[in-house]
């Protein structure tokens, strides 16, 4: 579905630029981890189309995204303060230093499958309140095997919750391949058991993802309940900066998927449709790189939070034990 007519020229150019910024920022983030600025980082390389295309289909005035720890490009596409987002990877603040309500992007969730029940709960709240917002829930192929995901999808199907489940099937649940953890070989096929439509889409085609998620959102908004979109893509990088893909992946597989890289495909679609020329791509490269470097420098220079924050947001009414721990901490840092 390269060059899908659902994407007007300006939209296609905008999505390409967002994908390119995400790719460049991702590269900077990996470098920051190698330099010791980030204690750890999870790369999204190869999944830019799945993330940007799905986020572009949302209505940022009323919908809400529920991410895992890998949806940096979704945050970027929704206009999240990216230095605030990256603060979570630098371990400055759990969930990030940005306003989730303003961004319509929930705090980063590192629990495998964790964002899915949250999305369903929020969507049910919208339905009960008579509002028209929809939740977009992100999870991976590995998370699809978690009980939380099954229970949340079943509840959404029973209650007709306005939620779109977006599974980024990047072929590997850390070091476990699809065939060893997805019975039947398809996440989308499970949707029928939850009473909702499921569709598998080329996750490396930004227009195809956009179209599939937009249709699912329209269905949810019209009162027809949830949908499942399985974006078939590939995790081009290791699972995290502490992972070593050479221990479990075939280099031939990696080379084959590299030919499907979403960035060159999006560029080829723009060129084939006559929507962009060499000057556009040169300018996009310069401006997107400058933005990635600006975010890198901003998060690197951000001050660390005061140590007292360890105790400030634990209980509404601090316990005697917490007060004791704070006194001990103060004595040690004095």
Coordinates of C-alpha atoms in Angstrom, one line a residue:
X1 CA 0.0 0.0 0.0
X2 CA 2.9 2.4 -0.6
X3 CA 1.7 5.8 -1.7
X4 CA -1.9 5.2 -0.4
X5 CA -4.1 8.0 -1.7
X6 CA -5.5 8.5 1.9
X7 CA -2.3 10.6 2.5
X8 CA -2.4 14.0 0.8
X9 CA 1.0 15.4 -0.2
X10 CA 1.4 17.7 2.8
X11 CA 0.4 15.0 5.3
X12 CA 2.8 12.5 3.6
X13 CA 5.7 15.0 3.9
X14 CA 4.9 15.7 7.5
X15 CA 4.8 12.1 8.5
X16 CA 8.1 11.5 6.7
X17 CA 9.7 14.3 8.6
X18 CA 8.4 12.9 11.9
X19 CA 9.7 9.5 11.1
X20 CA 13.1 10.9 10.2
X21 CA 13.3 12.9 13.4
X22 CA 12.4 9.8 15.4
X23 CA 15.1 7.8 13.6
X24 CA 17.7 10.5 14.3
X25 CA 16.7 11.1 17.9
X26 CA 16.7 7.3 18.5
X27 CA 20.3 7.2 17.3
X28 CA 21.2 10.1 19.6
X29 CA 19.5 8.3 22.5
X30 CA 21.5 5.1 22.0
X31 CA 24.7 7.2 21.9
X32 CA 23.7 8.9 25.2
X33 CA 23.3 5.4 26.8
X34 CA 26.7 4.4 25.5
X35 CA 28.2 7.6 27.0
X36 CA 26.6 6.9 30.4
X37 CA 24.0 9.7 30.3
X38 CA 21.1 7.2 30.0
X39 CA 21.3 4.1 32.3
X40 CA 19.3 2.2 29.6
X41 CA 17.4 2.8 26.5
X42 CA 15.0 0.8 24.3
X43 CA 15.3 1.5 20.6
X44 CA 12.3 1.9 18.2
X45 CA 14.5 1.7 15.0
X46 CA 12.5 0.0 12.3
X47 CA 9.1 0.7 13.9
X48 CA 8.8 4.4 12.9
X49 CA 6.0 3.9 10.4
X50 CA 3.9 1.8 12.7
X51 CA 4.2 4.5 15.4
X52 CA 3.9 7.6 13.4
X53 CA 1.2 6.3 11.1
X54 CA -1.0 5.2 14.1
X55 CA -0.5 8.4 16.0
X56 CA -1.3 10.6 13.0
X57 CA -4.8 8.9 12.8
X58 CA -5.6 10.2 16.3
X59 CA -7.6 13.3 17.1
X60 CA -5.3 15.0 19.7
X61 CA -8.2 17.1 21.0
X62 CA -10.1 14.1 22.4
X63 CA -8.2 10.8 22.0
X64 CA -5.5 9.4 24.3
X65 CA -2.5 7.2 23.7
X66 CA -1.3 4.6 26.2
X67 CA 2.3 3.7 25.4
X68 CA 4.9 1.2 26.5
X69 CA 8.5 2.1 26.9
X70 CA 9.2 2.1 23.2
X71 CA 6.7 4.6 21.7
X72 CA 9.0 7.5 21.3
X73 CA 7.8 8.2 17.8
X74 CA 4.2 8.3 19.0
X75 CA 5.1 10.9 21.5
X76 CA 6.9 12.9 18.9
X77 CA 4.0 12.7 16.5
X78 CA 1.6 13.9 19.2
X79 CA 3.7 16.9 20.0
X80 CA 4.9 15.8 23.4
X81 CA 7.8 17.8 25.0
X82 CA 10.5 15.4 23.9
X83 CA 13.1 16.5 26.5
X84 CA 10.5 15.8 29.1
X85 CA 9.7 12.5 27.5
X86 CA 13.4 11.5 27.4
X87 CA 13.8 12.4 31.1
X88 CA 12.3 9.0 31.8
X89 CA 15.1 7.3 30.0
X90 CA 17.6 9.4 31.9
X91 CA 15.9 8.2 35.1
X92 CA 15.1 11.8 36.1
X93 CA 11.5 11.1 36.7
X94 CA 9.4 7.9 36.3
X95 CA 7.0 8.4 33.4
X96 CA 8.6 11.5 32.0
X97 CA 8.6 15.3 32.8
X98 CA 5.7 16.3 30.5
X99 CA 2.0 17.0 30.9
X100 CA 0.1 13.8 29.9
X101 CA -3.2 15.5 29.9
X102 CA -2.1 18.3 27.5
X103 CA -0.1 15.9 25.3
X104 CA -2.9 13.1 25.3
X105 CA 0.0 10.7 25.9
X106 CA -0.1 8.7 29.1
X107 CA 3.1 8.3 31.2
X108 CA 5.6 5.7 29.9
X109 CA 4.7 2.3 31.2
X110 CA 7.4 -0.4 31.5
X111 CA 5.1 -3.2 32.6
X112 CA 4.7 -5.7 29.8
X113 CA 1.1 -5.4 28.7
X114 CA 0.5 -2.8 31.4
X115 CA -0.9 0.1 29.3
X116 CA -3.6 -2.1 27.8
X117 CA -6.0 -2.3 30.8
X118 CA -5.3 1.3 31.5
X119 CA -6.5 2.2 28.0
X120 CA -9.6 0.2 28.4
X121 CA -10.5 1.8 31.7
X122 CA -10.0 5.3 30.2
X123 CA -12.1 4.4 27.1
X124 CA -14.9 3.1 29.3
X125 CA -14.8 6.3 31.2
X126 CA -15.3 8.2 28.0
X127 CA -18.2 6.1 27.0
X128 CA -19.9 6.4 30.4
X129 CA -19.5 10.1 30.3
X130 CA -21.0 10.4 26.9
X131 CA -17.9 11.8 25.3
X132 CA -16.4 10.9 21.9
X133 CA -12.8 10.2 22.8
X134 CA -11.0 7.0 21.9
X135 CA -8.1 5.2 23.5
X136 CA -5.2 3.9 21.4
X137 CA -3.4 1.2 23.3
X138 CA 0.1 0.1 22.3
X139 CA 1.7 -3.2 23.0
X140 CA 4.1 -5.7 21.4
X141 CA 3.8 -9.3 20.2
X142 CA 5.3 -10.5 23.4
X143 CA 2.8 -8.6 25.5
X144 CA 0.0 -10.2 23.6
X145 CA 0.7 -13.4 25.6
X146 CA 0.1 -11.6 28.9
X147 CA -3.0 -12.2 30.9
X148 CA -3.6 -8.5 31.3
X149 CA -4.0 -8.1 27.6
X150 CA -6.5 -10.9 27.3
X151 CA -8.6 -9.7 30.1
X152 CA -8.5 -6.1 28.9
X153 CA -9.5 -7.1 25.3
X154 CA -12.3 -9.3 26.6
X155 CA -13.7 -6.5 28.8
X156 CA -13.4 -4.0 25.9
X157 CA -15.3 -6.4 23.7
X158 CA -18.1 -7.1 26.2
X159 CA -18.5 -3.4 27.1
X160 CA -18.1 -2.0 23.6
X161 CA -15.2 0.3 24.8
X162 CA -14.0 2.8 22.2
X163 CA -10.4 1.6 22.1
X164 CA -8.0 0.7 19.3
X165 CA -5.5 -2.0 20.2
X166 CA -2.3 -1.4 18.2
X167 CA 0.0 -4.4 18.4
X168 CA 3.5 -3.7 16.9
X169 CA 4.5 -7.2 16.0
X170 CA 8.2 -6.7 15.6
X171 CA 8.8 -10.5 15.3
X172 CA 10.7 -10.9 18.6
X173 CA 9.5 -11.0 22.2
X174 CA 12.9 -10.0 23.4
X175 CA 14.7 -13.2 22.3
X176 CA 11.7 -15.4 21.6
X177 CA 10.4 -15.5 18.0
X178 CA 6.7 -15.3 17.0
X179 CA 6.4 -19.0 16.2
X180 CA 7.3 -19.9 19.8
X181 CA 4.9 -17.6 21.6
X182 CA 1.9 -16.8 19.2
X183 CA -0.3 -19.8 18.6
X184 CA -1.8 -19.7 15.2
X185 CA 0.8 -17.2 14.0
X186 CA -1.4 -14.1 14.2
X187 CA -2.3 -11.6 16.9
X188 CA -5.0 -10.1 14.7
X189 CA -6.8 -13.5 14.4
X190 CA -7.4 -13.5 18.2
X191 CA -9.7 -10.5 17.8
X192 CA -12.7 -12.6 16.8
X193 CA -12.6 -14.3 20.2
X194 CA -13.1 -10.9 21.8
X195 CA -16.0 -9.9 19.5
X196 CA -14.1 -7.3 17.6
X197 CA -12.6 -7.0 14.1
X198 CA -8.9 -7.6 13.7
X199 CA -6.7 -6.7 10.8
X200 CA -3.0 -7.3 10.0
X201 CA -1.3 -4.5 8.2
X202 CA 2.1 -3.8 6.7
X203 CA 3.6 -2.0 9.6
X204 CA 6.5 -0.6 7.6
X205 CA 4.1 1.3 5.3
X206 CA 3.1 4.5 7.1
X207 CA 0.1 5.1 4.9
X208 CA -1.2 1.6 5.4
X209 CA -1.0 1.9 9.2
X210 CA -2.6 5.4 9.2
X211 CA -5.5 4.1 7.1
X212 CA -6.1 1.0 9.3
X213 CA -6.0 2.9 12.6
X214 CA -8.1 5.8 11.2
X215 CA -10.8 3.3 10.2
X216 CA -10.7 1.6 13.6
X217 CA -11.0 5.0 15.3
X218 CA -14.0 5.9 13.1
X219 CA -15.6 2.6 14.0
X220 CA -15.0 3.2 17.8
X221 CA -16.2 6.8 17.6
X222 CA -19.5 5.7 15.9
X223 CA -20.3 3.4 18.8
X224 CA -19.2 0.1 17.2
X225 CA -16.7 -0.8 19.9
X226 CA -13.0 -1.8 19.8
X227 CA -10.7 -3.1 17.1
X228 CA -7.3 -4.7 16.9
X229 CA -4.7 -3.6 14.4
X230 CA -1.6 -5.8 14.1
X231 CA 1.2 -3.8 12.5
X232 CA 3.7 -6.3 11.1
X233 CA 7.1 -4.7 11.4
X234 CA 10.6 -5.5 12.7
X235 CA 12.7 -4.5 15.6
X236 CA 15.9 -3.5 13.7
X237 CA 17.9 -2.9 16.9
X238 CA 18.4 -5.0 20.0
X239 CA 15.5 -5.2 22.5
X240 CA 17.4 -2.8 24.6
X241 CA 20.9 -1.4 25.0
X242 CA 21.7 -4.4 27.2
X243 CA 20.6 -7.0 24.6
X244 CA 22.8 -8.8 22.1
X245 CA 20.8 -9.9 19.0
X246 CA 23.8 -12.0 17.7
X247 CA 23.0 -14.6 20.3
X248 CA 19.5 -15.4 18.9
X249 CA 18.9 -13.8 15.5
X250 CA 20.1 -14.9 12.0
X251 CA 21.9 -12.0 10.2
X252 CA 20.2 -13.1 7.0
X253 CA 16.9 -12.3 8.6
X254 CA 18.1 -8.9 9.7
X255 CA 19.3 -8.1 6.2
X256 CA 16.1 -9.2 4.6
X257 CA 14.0 -6.9 6.9
X258 CA 16.5 -4.1 6.3
X259 CA 15.2 -4.0 2.7
X260 CA 11.8 -3.1 4.1
X261 CA 13.1 -0.2 6.2
X262 CA 10.2 2.3 6.6
X263 CA 12.3 5.4 6.0
X264 CA 13.5 4.6 2.4
X265 CA 10.0 3.2 1.6
X266 CA 8.3 6.4 2.7
X267 CA 10.9 8.4 0.7
X268 CA 10.3 6.3 -2.4
X269 CA 6.5 6.7 -2.0
X270 CA 6.9 10.5 -1.9
X271 CA 9.1 10.6 -4.9
X272 CA 6.9 8.2 -6.9
X273 CA 3.9 10.4 -6.2
X274 CA 5.8 13.6 -7.1
X275 CA 5.2 15.0 -3.6
X276 CA 8.9 15.7 -2.8
X277 CA 12.2 16.4 -4.6
X278 CA 15.9 16.3 -3.6
X279 CA 15.7 19.8 -2.1
X280 CA 12.9 18.7 0.3
X281 CA 14.9 15.7 1.5
X282 CA 18.0 17.7 2.0
X283 CA 16.2 20.3 4.0
X284 CA 14.3 17.7 6.0
X285 CA 17.6 15.9 6.9
X286 CA 19.2 19.2 8.1
X287 CA 16.1 20.4 10.1
X288 CA 15.3 17.0 11.6
X289 CA 18.9 16.4 12.6
X290 CA 19.0 19.8 14.3
X291 CA 15.8 19.0 16.2
X292 CA 17.2 15.7 17.4
X293 CA 20.4 17.3 18.5
X294 CA 18.4 20.1 20.3
X295 CA 16.4 17.5 22.3
X296 CA 19.6 15.5 23.0
X297 CA 21.3 18.6 24.4
X298 CA 18.3 19.7 26.4
X299 CA 17.8 16.4 28.2
X300 CA 21.5 16.0 28.8
X301 CA 21.7 19.3 30.5
X302 CA 18.5 18.9 32.6
X303 CA 19.1 19.1 36.3
X304 CA 18.6 16.1 38.5
X305 CA 15.6 16.2 40.8
X306 CA 16.1 16.8 44.5
X307 CA 16.7 13.6 46.5
X308 CA 13.8 14.5 48.7
X309 CA 11.4 13.6 45.9
X310 CA 12.0 10.0 46.9
X311 CA 9.7 10.6 49.8
X312 CA 7.4 13.4 48.6
X313 CA 5.1 11.4 46.5
X314 CA 4.8 8.0 48.2
X315 CA 1.8 8.5 50.5
X316 CA -0.8 11.2 50.8
X317 CA -0.2 11.2 54.5
X318 CA 3.4 10.2 55.2
X319 CA 3.8 7.2 57.6
X320 CA 6.1 7.1 60.6
X321 CA 8.3 4.7 58.8
X322 CA 8.6 6.9 55.8
X323 CA 9.4 9.9 58.0
X324 CA 12.1 7.8 59.7
X325 CA 13.6 6.8 56.4
X326 CA 13.7 10.5 55.3
X327 CA 15.5 11.5 58.5
X328 CA 18.1 8.8 57.9
X329 CA 18.5 10.0 54.3
X330 CA 18.9 13.6 55.4
X331 CA 21.6 12.5 58.0
X332 CA 23.5 10.6 55.3
X333 CA 23.5 13.4 52.7
X334 CA 24.2 16.2 55.2

